[in-house]
C-alpha cells in the first residue's frame, strides 16, 4: 500500500493551510472548527513554509501564556518540514512518523502540496490490511478442514 491509497480513501486532496502572518487566535479557531490537529503554513497554498500543530500551541502556552493569542503563526511554526510523496509506502511513512515522533506528513508531488496524512490515517489503513490478512488466513484454515 502507498500514500496515494490513503489519499484516495480520504476522498479529498484539499489541504487546510494557514498564512504565516495569521494570529495564533485565528489559527486556534480554525483548528477547532475543522476538527483537525495541524495545518500547513503556506503563503500561497501550494508550497510549504512550515507546519503548526496543537502540540506547538500547547508548548507555547507555557512561554507565552498572556499574549499567545496575539503571536503570528510564523513565530511558532516548525520550519523544517518532513514530507512524503504519493508513491511512498505506508511502511516507510509509518517508520518516519514513529522515529521522528510526528503525527502529520504533508504529501508533495512535483513540488506542490497535494495532501496531508496523519498517523490516524496510517493506522486506519494498516488495521484494514491486518483485518484482510486475518480473514484470508481464516478462510484458508476453514477450507483446509474440508
mmCIF file of C-alpha atoms in Angstrom:
data_model
loop_
_atom_site.group_PDB
_atom_site.id
_atom_site.type_symbol
_atom_site.label_atom_id
_atom_site.label_comp_id
_atom_site.label_asym_id
_atom_site.label_seq_id
_atom_site.Cartn_x
_atom_site.Cartn_y
_atom_site.Cartn_z
ATOM 1 C CA UNK A 1 0.000 0.000 0.000
ATOM 2 C CA UNK A 2 1.086 3.519 -0.805
ATOM 3 C CA UNK A 3 0.328 7.041 0.417
ATOM 4 C CA UNK A 4 -1.763 7.513 -2.745
ATOM 5 C CA UNK A 5 -4.110 4.775 -1.440
ATOM 6 C CA UNK A 6 -4.658 6.706 1.794
ATOM 7 C CA UNK A 7 -5.374 9.892 -0.158
ATOM 8 C CA UNK A 8 -7.915 8.009 -2.301
ATOM 9 C CA UNK A 9 -9.618 6.653 0.817
ATOM 10 C CA UNK A 10 -9.803 10.133 2.356
ATOM 11 C CA UNK A 11 -11.534 11.296 -0.804
ATOM 12 C CA UNK A 12 -10.363 14.885 -0.763
ATOM 13 C CA UNK A 13 -6.961 16.269 -1.513
ATOM 14 C CA UNK A 14 -7.812 19.691 -0.163
ATOM 15 C CA UNK A 15 -5.213 20.666 2.414
ATOM 16 C CA UNK A 16 -6.056 23.250 5.019
ATOM 17 C CA UNK A 17 -3.406 25.933 5.120
ATOM 18 C CA UNK A 18 -2.790 28.972 7.248
ATOM 19 C CA UNK A 19 -0.796 32.041 6.279
ATOM 20 C CA UNK A 20 2.346 32.768 8.332
ATOM 21 C CA UNK A 21 1.039 36.233 9.266
ATOM 22 C CA UNK A 22 -2.238 34.983 10.761
ATOM 23 C CA UNK A 23 -2.578 35.124 14.536
ATOM 24 C CA UNK A 24 -2.491 32.127 16.806
ATOM 25 C CA UNK A 25 -6.017 33.033 17.920
ATOM 26 C CA UNK A 26 -7.294 32.778 14.332
ATOM 27 C CA UNK A 27 -5.393 29.517 13.836
ATOM 28 C CA UNK A 28 -6.809 28.047 17.024
ATOM 29 C CA UNK A 29 -10.358 28.871 15.941
ATOM 30 C CA UNK A 30 -9.790 27.297 12.513
ATOM 31 C CA UNK A 31 -8.287 24.128 14.045
ATOM 32 C CA UNK A 32 -11.307 23.796 16.328
ATOM 33 C CA UNK A 33 -13.878 24.460 13.589
ATOM 34 C CA UNK A 34 -12.260 21.957 11.220
ATOM 35 C CA UNK A 35 -11.611 19.381 13.933
ATOM 36 C CA UNK A 36 -8.002 18.927 12.837
ATOM 37 C CA UNK A 37 -4.746 18.839 14.784
ATOM 38 C CA UNK A 38 -2.389 20.616 12.391
ATOM 39 C CA UNK A 39 -2.229 22.951 9.432
ATOM 40 C CA UNK A 40 0.337 23.583 6.781
ATOM 41 C CA UNK A 41 1.753 27.096 6.881
ATOM 42 C CA UNK A 42 1.827 28.495 3.372
ATOM 43 C CA UNK A 43 1.803 31.936 1.786
ATOM 44 C CA UNK A 44 0.282 30.624 -1.445
ATOM 45 C CA UNK A 45 -1.474 27.356 -0.530
ATOM 46 C CA UNK A 46 0.810 25.293 -2.785
ATOM 47 C CA UNK A 47 4.240 25.474 -1.159
ATOM 48 C CA UNK A 48 5.232 24.741 2.425
ATOM 49 C CA UNK A 49 6.672 27.434 4.676
ATOM 50 C CA UNK A 50 6.134 25.348 7.816
ATOM 51 C CA UNK A 51 3.665 23.303 9.815
ATOM 52 C CA UNK A 52 1.914 24.096 13.068
ATOM 53 C CA UNK A 53 0.075 21.698 15.331
ATOM 54 C CA UNK A 54 -1.915 21.677 18.521
ATOM 55 C CA UNK A 55 1.245 20.410 20.209
ATOM 56 C CA UNK A 56 3.048 23.610 19.191
ATOM 57 C CA UNK A 57 0.248 25.626 20.764
ATOM 58 C CA UNK A 58 0.319 23.615 23.979
ATOM 59 C CA UNK A 59 4.080 24.018 24.342
ATOM 60 C CA UNK A 60 3.919 27.746 23.551
ATOM 61 C CA UNK A 61 1.312 28.295 26.228
ATOM 62 C CA UNK A 62 3.957 27.863 28.935
ATOM 63 C CA UNK A 63 6.223 30.509 27.435
ATOM 64 C CA UNK A 64 3.685 32.987 26.052
ATOM 65 C CA UNK A 65 0.586 32.491 28.203
ATOM 66 C CA UNK A 66 -0.532 36.117 28.441
ATOM 67 C CA UNK A 67 -0.114 37.009 24.805
ATOM 68 C CA UNK A 68 -0.096 33.692 22.942
ATOM 69 C CA UNK A 69 -3.233 34.603 21.027
ATOM 70 C CA UNK A 70 -1.564 37.704 19.509
ATOM 71 C CA UNK A 71 1.533 35.939 18.163
ATOM 72 C CA UNK A 72 1.811 35.224 14.466
ATOM 73 C CA UNK A 73 1.793 31.635 13.227
ATOM 74 C CA UNK A 74 5.302 32.143 11.803
ATOM 75 C CA UNK A 75 6.633 32.666 15.353
ATOM 76 C CA UNK A 76 5.605 29.171 16.490
ATOM 77 C CA UNK A 77 5.589 27.040 13.339
ATOM 78 C CA UNK A 78 8.046 24.251 12.682
ATOM 79 C CA UNK A 79 10.120 25.428 9.742
ATOM 80 C CA UNK A 80 11.835 22.174 8.809
ATOM 81 C CA UNK A 81 9.020 20.025 7.489
ATOM 82 C CA UNK A 82 9.397 16.361 6.638
ATOM 83 C CA UNK A 83 7.259 15.400 3.652
ATOM 84 C CA UNK A 84 6.339 12.311 1.681
ATOM 85 C CA UNK A 85 5.129 11.563 -1.838
ATOM 86 C CA UNK A 86 2.105 9.622 -3.100
ATOM 87 C CA UNK A 87 4.472 6.815 -4.150
ATOM 88 C CA UNK A 88 5.920 6.272 -0.657
ATOM 89 C CA UNK A 89 4.856 3.069 1.041
ATOM 90 C CA UNK A 90 2.736 3.035 4.170
ATOM 91 C CA UNK A 91 5.548 1.132 5.911
ATOM 92 C CA UNK A 92 8.026 3.909 5.052
ATOM 93 C CA UNK A 93 5.854 6.759 6.291
ATOM 94 C CA UNK A 94 4.862 4.803 9.394
ATOM 95 C CA UNK A 95 8.536 4.347 10.243
ATOM 96 C CA UNK A 96 9.277 8.044 9.669
ATOM 97 C CA UNK A 97 6.352 9.135 11.815
ATOM 98 C CA UNK A 98 7.324 6.786 14.630
ATOM 99 C CA UNK A 99 11.046 7.558 14.607
ATOM 100 C CA UNK A 100 10.568 11.338 14.280
ATOM 101 C CA UNK A 101 7.592 11.422 16.667
ATOM 102 C CA UNK A 102 5.439 13.358 14.219
ATOM 103 C CA UNK A 103 1.747 12.927 13.583
ATOM 104 C CA UNK A 104 1.271 14.720 10.266
ATOM 105 C CA UNK A 105 3.079 14.409 6.943
ATOM 106 C CA UNK A 106 2.426 16.744 4.030
ATOM 107 C CA UNK A 107 2.295 14.999 0.661
ATOM 108 C CA UNK A 108 4.277 16.702 -2.096
ATOM 109 C CA UNK A 109 4.046 15.924 -5.781
ATOM 110 C CA UNK A 110 6.018 17.809 -8.394
ATOM 111 C CA UNK A 111 6.999 20.481 -5.876
ATOM 112 C CA UNK A 112 3.365 21.168 -4.938
ATOM 113 C CA UNK A 113 1.405 20.368 -1.810
ATOM 114 C CA UNK A 114 -1.177 17.736 -2.759
ATOM 115 C CA UNK A 115 -2.286 16.213 0.518
ATOM 116 C CA UNK A 116 -1.745 15.685 4.218
ATOM 117 C CA UNK A 117 -1.803 12.372 6.045
ATOM 118 C CA UNK A 118 -1.957 11.791 9.765
ATOM 119 C CA UNK A 119 -0.819 8.943 11.958
ATOM 120 C CA UNK A 120 -4.532 8.135 12.313
ATOM 121 C CA UNK A 121 -4.829 7.721 8.544
ATOM 122 C CA UNK A 122 -1.816 5.400 8.524
ATOM 123 C CA UNK A 123 -3.119 3.305 11.444
ATOM 124 C CA UNK A 124 -6.596 3.037 9.919
ATOM 125 C CA UNK A 125 -5.064 1.780 6.680
ATOM 126 C CA UNK A 126 -2.816 -0.688 8.473
ATOM 127 C CA UNK A 127 -5.723 -2.040 10.554
ATOM 128 C CA UNK A 128 -7.689 -2.642 7.354
ATOM 129 C CA UNK A 129 -4.732 -4.571 5.930
ATOM 130 C CA UNK A 130 -4.432 -6.677 9.100
ATOM 131 C CA UNK A 131 -8.175 -7.444 9.088
ATOM 132 C CA UNK A 132 -7.982 -8.528 5.453
ATOM 133 C CA UNK A 133 -4.973 -10.761 6.188
ATOM 134 C CA UNK A 134 -6.759 -12.307 9.181
ATOM 135 C CA UNK A 135 -9.868 -13.013 7.094
ATOM 136 C CA UNK A 136 -7.816 -14.636 4.338
ATOM 137 C CA UNK A 137 -5.969 -16.821 6.848
ATOM 138 C CA UNK A 138 -9.266 -17.796 8.495
ATOM 139 C CA UNK A 139 -10.736 -18.735 5.113
ATOM 140 C CA UNK A 140 -7.643 -20.817 4.292
ATOM 141 C CA UNK A 141 -7.879 -22.605 7.647
ATOM 142 C CA UNK A 142 -11.580 -23.322 7.159
ATOM 143 C CA UNK A 143 -11.019 -24.574 3.609
ATOM 144 C CA UNK A 144 -8.197 -26.839 4.839
ATOM 145 C CA UNK A 145 -10.540 -28.634 7.270
ATOM 146 C CA UNK A 146 -12.805 -29.865 4.495
#
